[in-house]
């Protein structure tokens, strides 16, 4: 059997990555989620958690021994060298686990959903890239409605992510998610059929 075609799916915060991914999953497409893997590699019992605790001290641990992600985010938010240290530890581990999951998945194609697909270089693990794109106002409105965070926090995240133009330029398939969920579904179905064809070598 052929190896599956590997398709990355990305987009800015609130662009509709999760909504699009849920539609692909409904069509039976296997999904690997880089955010879930990023949480797995710092579970209690993982060597990365021990190394993080050794480096930052027990203040980054919760009373149950798990990682205090909010505290860690606070520390690295104001310190680029600590952020770089953490990324140098975690990114290779996340990458390794993505590769392992990909190798366990059968044909025809799979989706790797990742907010930082391009920024982290995970796009080099995939054959095709889908970008979900919306204008920034819609991104802001949908994120505010979903997360109950304030506008300033979303603006900070938006500023830290790559520009819409640069992300879209990397797309093999671009989803325009300014419309409603029915319009999103229609585009997902069209891309699904194109990818199935591509995966079968047509
Ligand atoms: P991401 O995973 O890229 O951060 P989500 O998929 O969570 O974004 O979408 C952000 C919010 O917008 C969610 O609450 C989602 O249900 C909603 N949403 C996504 N696409 C649409 C759409 N086409 N129409 C209306 N709401 C949408």
PDB file of C-alpha atoms and ligand atoms in Angstrom:
ATOM      1  CA  UNK A   1       0.000   0.000   0.000  1.00  0.00           C
ATOM      2  CA  UNK A   2       1.151   3.525  -0.736  1.00  0.00           C
ATOM      3  CA  UNK A   3       2.080   5.835   2.094  1.00  0.00           C
ATOM      4  CA  UNK A   4      -0.640   8.395   2.781  1.00  0.00           C
ATOM      5  CA  UNK A   5      -0.487  11.842   1.242  1.00  0.00           C
ATOM      6  CA  UNK A   6       0.323  14.214   4.084  1.00  0.00           C
ATOM      7  CA  UNK A   7      -1.622  17.436   4.176  1.00  0.00           C
ATOM      8  CA  UNK A   8      -0.961  20.252   6.648  1.00  0.00           C
ATOM      9  CA  UNK A   9      -3.793  22.568   7.642  1.00  0.00           C
ATOM     10  CA  UNK A  10      -3.126  25.931   9.216  1.00  0.00           C
ATOM     11  CA  UNK A  11      -4.498  29.444   9.652  1.00  0.00           C
ATOM     12  CA  UNK A  12      -4.347  32.295  12.131  1.00  0.00           C
ATOM     13  CA  UNK A  13      -6.158  32.279  15.453  1.00  0.00           C
ATOM     14  CA  UNK A  14      -9.916  32.121  14.966  1.00  0.00           C
ATOM     15  CA  UNK A  15      -9.606  31.518  11.218  1.00  0.00           C
ATOM     16  CA  UNK A  16     -11.576  28.267  11.416  1.00  0.00           C
ATOM     17  CA  UNK A  17      -8.874  25.557  11.571  1.00  0.00           C
ATOM     18  CA  UNK A  18     -10.795  23.493  14.097  1.00  0.00           C
ATOM     19  CA  UNK A  19     -14.079  23.946  12.240  1.00  0.00           C
ATOM     20  CA  UNK A  20     -12.489  22.900   8.924  1.00  0.00           C
ATOM     21  CA  UNK A  21     -10.671  19.984  10.571  1.00  0.00           C
ATOM     22  CA  UNK A  22     -13.906  18.719  12.127  1.00  0.00           C
ATOM     23  CA  UNK A  23     -15.439  18.661   8.636  1.00  0.00           C
ATOM     24  CA  UNK A  24     -12.487  16.667   7.224  1.00  0.00           C
ATOM     25  CA  UNK A  25     -12.768  14.258  10.173  1.00  0.00           C
ATOM     26  CA  UNK A  26     -16.492  13.852   9.435  1.00  0.00           C
ATOM     27  CA  UNK A  27     -15.498  12.760   5.920  1.00  0.00           C
ATOM     28  CA  UNK A  28     -13.381  10.035   7.535  1.00  0.00           C
ATOM     29  CA  UNK A  29      -9.981  11.694   7.127  1.00  0.00           C
ATOM     30  CA  UNK A  30      -7.492  10.825   9.913  1.00  0.00           C
ATOM     31  CA  UNK A  31      -6.363  13.911  11.820  1.00  0.00           C
ATOM     32  CA  UNK A  32      -3.134  14.521  13.725  1.00  0.00           C
ATOM     33  CA  UNK A  33      -3.339  17.618  15.927  1.00  0.00           C
ATOM     34  CA  UNK A  34      -0.020  19.321  16.718  1.00  0.00           C
ATOM     35  CA  UNK A  35      -1.580  21.135  19.699  1.00  0.00           C
ATOM     36  CA  UNK A  36      -2.631  17.826  21.264  1.00  0.00           C
ATOM     37  CA  UNK A  37       0.833  16.379  20.654  1.00  0.00           C
ATOM     38  CA  UNK A  38       2.411  19.505  22.176  1.00  0.00           C
ATOM     39  CA  UNK A  39       0.402  18.794  25.352  1.00  0.00           C
ATOM     40  CA  UNK A  40       1.238  15.075  25.297  1.00  0.00           C
ATOM     41  CA  UNK A  41       4.999  15.607  25.291  1.00  0.00           C
ATOM     42  CA  UNK A  42       4.831  17.482  28.615  1.00  0.00           C
ATOM     43  CA  UNK A  43       2.571  15.027  30.437  1.00  0.00           C
ATOM     44  CA  UNK A  44       3.780  13.707  33.809  1.00  0.00           C
ATOM     45  CA  UNK A  45       6.184  10.842  33.180  1.00  0.00           C
ATOM     46  CA  UNK A  46       7.594  12.402  30.003  1.00  0.00           C
ATOM     47  CA  UNK A  47      11.271  13.314  30.156  1.00  0.00           C
ATOM     48  CA  UNK A  48      10.520  16.803  28.771  1.00  0.00           C
ATOM     49  CA  UNK A  49       8.484  17.675  31.868  1.00  0.00           C
ATOM     50  CA  UNK A  50      11.370  16.694  34.124  1.00  0.00           C
ATOM     51  CA  UNK A  51      13.760  18.843  32.090  1.00  0.00           C
ATOM     52  CA  UNK A  52      11.377  21.805  32.228  1.00  0.00           C
ATOM     53  CA  UNK A  53      11.036  21.451  36.003  1.00  0.00           C
ATOM     54  CA  UNK A  54      14.843  21.199  36.374  1.00  0.00           C
ATOM     55  CA  UNK A  55      15.281  24.332  34.271  1.00  0.00           C
ATOM     56  CA  UNK A  56      12.486  26.600  35.565  1.00  0.00           C
ATOM     57  CA  UNK A  57      12.050  25.180  39.062  1.00  0.00           C
ATOM     58  CA  UNK A  58       9.041  23.637  40.742  1.00  0.00           C
ATOM     59  CA  UNK A  59       7.045  26.874  40.368  1.00  0.00           C
ATOM     60  CA  UNK A  60       6.041  25.639  36.893  1.00  0.00           C
ATOM     61  CA  UNK A  61       4.491  22.476  38.356  1.00  0.00           C
ATOM     62  CA  UNK A  62       0.945  22.138  39.654  1.00  0.00           C
ATOM     63  CA  UNK A  63       0.274  20.355  42.931  1.00  0.00           C
ATOM     64  CA  UNK A  64      -0.654  17.182  41.013  1.00  0.00           C
ATOM     65  CA  UNK A  65       2.748  17.154  39.296  1.00  0.00           C
ATOM     66  CA  UNK A  66       1.391  18.352  35.947  1.00  0.00           C
ATOM     67  CA  UNK A  67       2.741  21.347  34.061  1.00  0.00           C
ATOM     68  CA  UNK A  68       1.390  24.769  35.008  1.00  0.00           C
ATOM     69  CA  UNK A  69       1.056  25.930  31.408  1.00  0.00           C
ATOM     70  CA  UNK A  70      -0.258  29.379  32.351  1.00  0.00           C
ATOM     71  CA  UNK A  71       2.750  30.024  34.616  1.00  0.00           C
ATOM     72  CA  UNK A  72       5.180  28.790  31.971  1.00  0.00           C
ATOM     73  CA  UNK A  73       3.509  30.988  29.327  1.00  0.00           C
ATOM     74  CA  UNK A  74       3.913  33.980  31.655  1.00  0.00           C
ATOM     75  CA  UNK A  75       7.633  33.299  32.131  1.00  0.00           C
ATOM     76  CA  UNK A  76       8.451  32.882  28.458  1.00  0.00           C
ATOM     77  CA  UNK A  77       6.191  35.723  27.331  1.00  0.00           C
ATOM     78  CA  UNK A  78       8.665  38.244  28.734  1.00  0.00           C
ATOM     79  CA  UNK A  79      11.859  36.349  28.051  1.00  0.00           C
ATOM     80  CA  UNK A  80      12.899  35.449  24.533  1.00  0.00           C
ATOM     81  CA  UNK A  81      15.906  33.383  25.569  1.00  0.00           C
ATOM     82  CA  UNK A  82      13.767  31.203  27.875  1.00  0.00           C
ATOM     83  CA  UNK A  83      11.228  30.912  25.063  1.00  0.00           C
ATOM     84  CA  UNK A  84      13.999  29.773  22.708  1.00  0.00           C
ATOM     85  CA  UNK A  85      15.242  27.246  25.291  1.00  0.00           C
ATOM     86  CA  UNK A  86      11.759  25.761  25.635  1.00  0.00           C
ATOM     87  CA  UNK A  87      11.223  25.610  21.886  1.00  0.00           C
ATOM     88  CA  UNK A  88      14.604  23.944  21.342  1.00  0.00           C
ATOM     89  CA  UNK A  89      13.516  21.274  23.815  1.00  0.00           C
ATOM     90  CA  UNK A  90       9.944  20.750  22.652  1.00  0.00           C
ATOM     91  CA  UNK A  91       9.937  21.269  18.880  1.00  0.00           C
ATOM     92  CA  UNK A  92      12.119  18.237  18.049  1.00  0.00           C
ATOM     93  CA  UNK A  93      10.061  16.058  20.413  1.00  0.00           C
ATOM     94  CA  UNK A  94       6.801  17.232  18.852  1.00  0.00           C
ATOM     95  CA  UNK A  95       8.216  16.684  15.389  1.00  0.00           C
ATOM     96  CA  UNK A  96       9.392  13.159  16.262  1.00  0.00           C
ATOM     97  CA  UNK A  97       5.966  12.245  17.567  1.00  0.00           C
ATOM     98  CA  UNK A  98       4.203  13.692  14.504  1.00  0.00           C
ATOM     99  CA  UNK A  99       6.458  11.568  12.277  1.00  0.00           C
ATOM    100  CA  UNK A 100       5.615   8.491  14.378  1.00  0.00           C
ATOM    101  CA  UNK A 101       1.853   9.168  14.095  1.00  0.00           C
ATOM    102  CA  UNK A 102       2.104   9.767  10.355  1.00  0.00           C
ATOM    103  CA  UNK A 103       3.847   6.415   9.941  1.00  0.00           C
ATOM    104  CA  UNK A 104       0.992   4.702  11.799  1.00  0.00           C
ATOM    105  CA  UNK A 105      -1.707   6.140   9.536  1.00  0.00           C
ATOM    106  CA  UNK A 106      -2.988   4.283   6.486  1.00  0.00           C
ATOM    107  CA  UNK A 107      -3.878   5.652   3.036  1.00  0.00           C
ATOM    108  CA  UNK A 108      -5.236   7.724   1.372  1.00  0.00           C
ATOM    109  CA  UNK A 109      -4.425  11.019   3.039  1.00  0.00           C
ATOM    110  CA  UNK A 110      -4.199  12.508   6.476  1.00  0.00           C
ATOM    111  CA  UNK A 111      -4.450  15.999   7.908  1.00  0.00           C
ATOM    112  CA  UNK A 112      -1.889  17.514  10.276  1.00  0.00           C
ATOM    113  CA  UNK A 113      -3.580  20.529  11.859  1.00  0.00           C
ATOM    114  CA  UNK A 114      -1.181  23.012  13.425  1.00  0.00           C
ATOM    115  CA  UNK A 115      -1.489  26.730  14.199  1.00  0.00           C
ATOM    116  CA  UNK A 116       2.264  27.148  13.653  1.00  0.00           C
ATOM    117  CA  UNK A 117       2.606  24.683  10.766  1.00  0.00           C
ATOM    118  CA  UNK A 118       4.714  27.078   8.715  1.00  0.00           C
ATOM    119  CA  UNK A 119       6.419  29.044  11.512  1.00  0.00           C
ATOM    120  CA  UNK A 120       7.646  25.825  13.196  1.00  0.00           C
ATOM    121  CA  UNK A 121       8.845  24.181   9.983  1.00  0.00           C
ATOM    122  CA  UNK A 122       6.313  21.363  10.388  1.00  0.00           C
ATOM    123  CA  UNK A 123       5.216  22.152   6.835  1.00  0.00           C
ATOM    124  CA  UNK A 124       8.334  20.260   5.751  1.00  0.00           C
ATOM    125  CA  UNK A 125       6.694  17.090   7.096  1.00  0.00           C
ATOM    126  CA  UNK A 126       3.748  17.373   4.688  1.00  0.00           C
ATOM    127  CA  UNK A 127       3.181  17.182   0.931  1.00  0.00           C
ATOM    128  CA  UNK A 128       0.393  19.743   0.636  1.00  0.00           C
ATOM    129  CA  UNK A 129      -0.662  22.760   2.679  1.00  0.00           C
ATOM    130  CA  UNK A 130      -4.209  23.980   3.275  1.00  0.00           C
ATOM    131  CA  UNK A 131      -4.540  27.499   4.688  1.00  0.00           C
ATOM    132  CA  UNK A 132      -7.792  28.690   6.226  1.00  0.00           C
ATOM    133  CA  UNK A 133      -8.042  32.414   5.693  1.00  0.00           C
ATOM    134  CA  UNK A 134     -10.354  35.124   6.996  1.00  0.00           C
ATOM    135  CA  UNK A 135     -10.057  38.879   7.284  1.00  0.00           C
ATOM    136  CA  UNK A 136      -8.698  40.107  10.603  1.00  0.00           C
ATOM    137  CA  UNK A 137     -11.974  41.603  11.749  1.00  0.00           C
ATOM    138  CA  UNK A 138     -13.769  38.273  11.423  1.00  0.00           C
ATOM    139  CA  UNK A 139     -10.812  36.527  13.078  1.00  0.00           C
ATOM    140  CA  UNK A 140     -11.104  38.922  16.004  1.00  0.00           C
ATOM    141  CA  UNK A 141     -14.896  38.641  16.302  1.00  0.00           C
ATOM    142  CA  UNK A 142     -14.933  34.829  16.188  1.00  0.00           C
ATOM    143  CA  UNK A 143     -12.047  34.482  18.631  1.00  0.00           C
ATOM    144  CA  UNK A 144     -13.651  36.906  21.097  1.00  0.00           C
ATOM    145  CA  UNK A 145     -16.950  35.025  20.863  1.00  0.00           C
ATOM    146  CA  UNK A 146     -15.228  31.642  21.319  1.00  0.00           C
ATOM    147  CA  UNK A 147     -12.659  32.335  24.043  1.00  0.00           C
ATOM    148  CA  UNK A 148     -14.071  35.127  26.190  1.00  0.00           C
ATOM    149  CA  UNK A 149     -10.644  36.795  26.176  1.00  0.00           C
ATOM    150  CA  UNK A 150     -10.128  40.516  25.685  1.00  0.00           C
ATOM    151  CA  UNK A 151      -9.385  42.281  22.431  1.00  0.00           C
ATOM    152  CA  UNK A 152      -5.847  43.210  23.500  1.00  0.00           C
ATOM    153  CA  UNK A 153      -4.867  39.561  24.104  1.00  0.00           C
ATOM    154  CA  UNK A 154      -6.118  38.562  20.663  1.00  0.00           C
ATOM    155  CA  UNK A 155      -4.255  41.500  19.104  1.00  0.00           C
ATOM    156  CA  UNK A 156      -1.020  40.283  20.764  1.00  0.00           C
ATOM    157  CA  UNK A 157      -1.525  36.772  19.397  1.00  0.00           C
ATOM    158  CA  UNK A 158      -2.340  38.141  15.947  1.00  0.00           C
ATOM    159  CA  UNK A 159       0.816  40.279  16.004  1.00  0.00           C
ATOM    160  CA  UNK A 160       2.956  37.267  16.981  1.00  0.00           C
ATOM    161  CA  UNK A 161       1.613  35.085  14.161  1.00  0.00           C
ATOM    162  CA  UNK A 162       2.828  35.345  10.586  1.00  0.00           C
ATOM    163  CA  UNK A 163       0.990  37.674   8.232  1.00  0.00           C
ATOM    164  CA  UNK A 164      -2.079  36.522   6.307  1.00  0.00           C
ATOM    165  CA  UNK A 165      -0.324  37.252   3.040  1.00  0.00           C
ATOM    166  CA  UNK A 166       2.777  35.196   3.860  1.00  0.00           C
ATOM    167  CA  UNK A 167       0.682  32.281   5.124  1.00  0.00           C
ATOM    168  CA  UNK A 168      -1.645  32.328   2.139  1.00  0.00           C
ATOM    169  CA  UNK A 169       1.326  32.458  -0.234  1.00  0.00           C
ATOM    170  CA  UNK A 170       2.386  29.048   1.110  1.00  0.00           C
ATOM    171  CA  UNK A 171      -1.026  27.461   0.419  1.00  0.00           C
ATOM    172  CA  UNK A 172      -1.610  24.715  -2.119  1.00  0.00           C
ATOM    173  CA  UNK A 173      -5.291  24.956  -1.186  1.00  0.00           C
ATOM    174  CA  UNK A 174      -6.743  28.160   0.219  1.00  0.00           C
ATOM    175  CA  UNK A 175     -10.018  28.078   2.148  1.00  0.00           C
ATOM    176  CA  UNK A 176     -11.842  31.393   2.302  1.00  0.00           C
ATOM    177  CA  UNK A 177     -13.727  31.194   5.610  1.00  0.00           C
ATOM    178  CA  UNK A 178     -15.419  34.606   5.557  1.00  0.00           C
ATOM    179  CA  UNK A 179     -18.710  32.935   4.742  1.00  0.00           C
ATOM    180  CA  UNK A 180     -20.943  30.688   6.832  1.00  0.00           C
ATOM    181  CA  UNK A 181     -20.342  27.086   7.899  1.00  0.00           C
ATOM    182  CA  UNK A 182     -22.182  25.763   4.841  1.00  0.00           C
ATOM    183  CA  UNK A 183     -19.718  27.634   2.622  1.00  0.00           C
ATOM    184  CA  UNK A 184     -16.844  26.187   4.655  1.00  0.00           C
ATOM    185  CA  UNK A 185     -18.245  22.669   4.270  1.00  0.00           C
ATOM    186  CA  UNK A 186     -18.573  23.104   0.519  1.00  0.00           C
ATOM    187  CA  UNK A 187     -14.913  24.098   0.179  1.00  0.00           C
ATOM    188  CA  UNK A 188     -13.762  21.265   2.467  1.00  0.00           C
ATOM    189  CA  UNK A 189     -15.681  18.749   0.341  1.00  0.00           C
ATOM    190  CA  UNK A 190     -14.168  20.105  -2.866  1.00  0.00           C
ATOM    191  CA  UNK A 191     -10.636  19.922  -1.456  1.00  0.00           C
ATOM    192  CA  UNK A 192     -11.344  16.440  -0.046  1.00  0.00           C
ATOM    193  CA  UNK A 193     -12.187  15.151  -3.522  1.00  0.00           C
ATOM    194  CA  UNK A 194      -9.135  16.816  -5.061  1.00  0.00           C
ATOM    195  CA  UNK A 195      -6.892  15.297  -2.378  1.00  0.00           C
ATOM    196  CA  UNK A 196      -8.399  11.834  -2.791  1.00  0.00           C
ATOM    197  CA  UNK A 197      -7.657  12.061  -6.498  1.00  0.00           C
ATOM    198  CA  UNK A 198      -4.138  13.276  -5.814  1.00  0.00           C
ATOM    199  CA  UNK A 199      -3.561  10.534  -3.219  1.00  0.00           C
ATOM    200  CA  UNK A 200      -4.607   7.908  -5.746  1.00  0.00           C
ATOM    201  CA  UNK A 201      -2.058   9.311  -8.186  1.00  0.00           C
ATOM    202  CA  UNK A 202      -4.619  10.507 -10.716  1.00  0.00           C
TER     203      UNK A 202
HETATM  204  P1  LIG B   1      -9.152  28.194  14.961  1.00  0.00           P
HETATM  205  O1  LIG B   1      -9.157  26.715  15.257  1.00  0.00           O
HETATM  206  O2  LIG B   1      -8.503  28.526  13.644  1.00  0.00           O
HETATM  207  O3  LIG B   1      -8.618  29.064  16.075  1.00  0.00           O
HETATM  208  P2  LIG B   1     -12.060  27.854  15.090  1.00  0.00           P
HETATM  209  O4  LIG B   1     -12.289  26.752  14.124  1.00  0.00           O
HETATM  210  O5  LIG B   1     -12.129  27.543  16.564  1.00  0.00           O
HETATM  211  O6  LIG B   1     -10.685  28.643  14.754  1.00  0.00           O
HETATM  212  O7  LIG B   1     -13.079  29.041  14.725  1.00  0.00           O
HETATM  213  C1  LIG B   1     -13.198  30.181  15.580  1.00  0.00           C
HETATM  214  C2  LIG B   1     -14.650  30.356  15.982  1.00  0.00           C
HETATM  215  O8  LIG B   1     -15.387  30.732  14.824  1.00  0.00           O
HETATM  216  C3  LIG B   1     -15.303  29.084  16.509  1.00  0.00           C
HETATM  217  O9  LIG B   1     -16.197  29.421  17.525  1.00  0.00           O
HETATM  218  C4  LIG B   1     -16.026  28.528  15.287  1.00  0.00           C
HETATM  219  O10 LIG B   1     -17.143  27.758  15.640  1.00  0.00           O
HETATM  220  C5  LIG B   1     -16.415  29.797  14.540  1.00  0.00           C
HETATM  221  N1  LIG B   1     -16.439  29.623  13.081  1.00  0.00           N
HETATM  222  C6  LIG B   1     -15.495  29.048  12.308  1.00  0.00           C
HETATM  223  N2  LIG B   1     -15.835  29.110  10.996  1.00  0.00           N
HETATM  224  C7  LIG B   1     -17.031  29.736  10.956  1.00  0.00           C
HETATM  225  C8  LIG B   1     -17.932  30.118   9.880  1.00  0.00           C
HETATM  226  N3  LIG B   1     -17.648  29.866   8.598  1.00  0.00           N
HETATM  227  N4  LIG B   1     -19.079  30.746  10.229  1.00  0.00           N
HETATM  228  C9  LIG B   1     -19.358  31.035  11.520  1.00  0.00           C
HETATM  229  N5  LIG B   1     -18.580  30.714  12.562  1.00  0.00           N
HETATM  230  C10 LIG B   1     -17.427  30.077  12.297  1.00  0.00           C
END
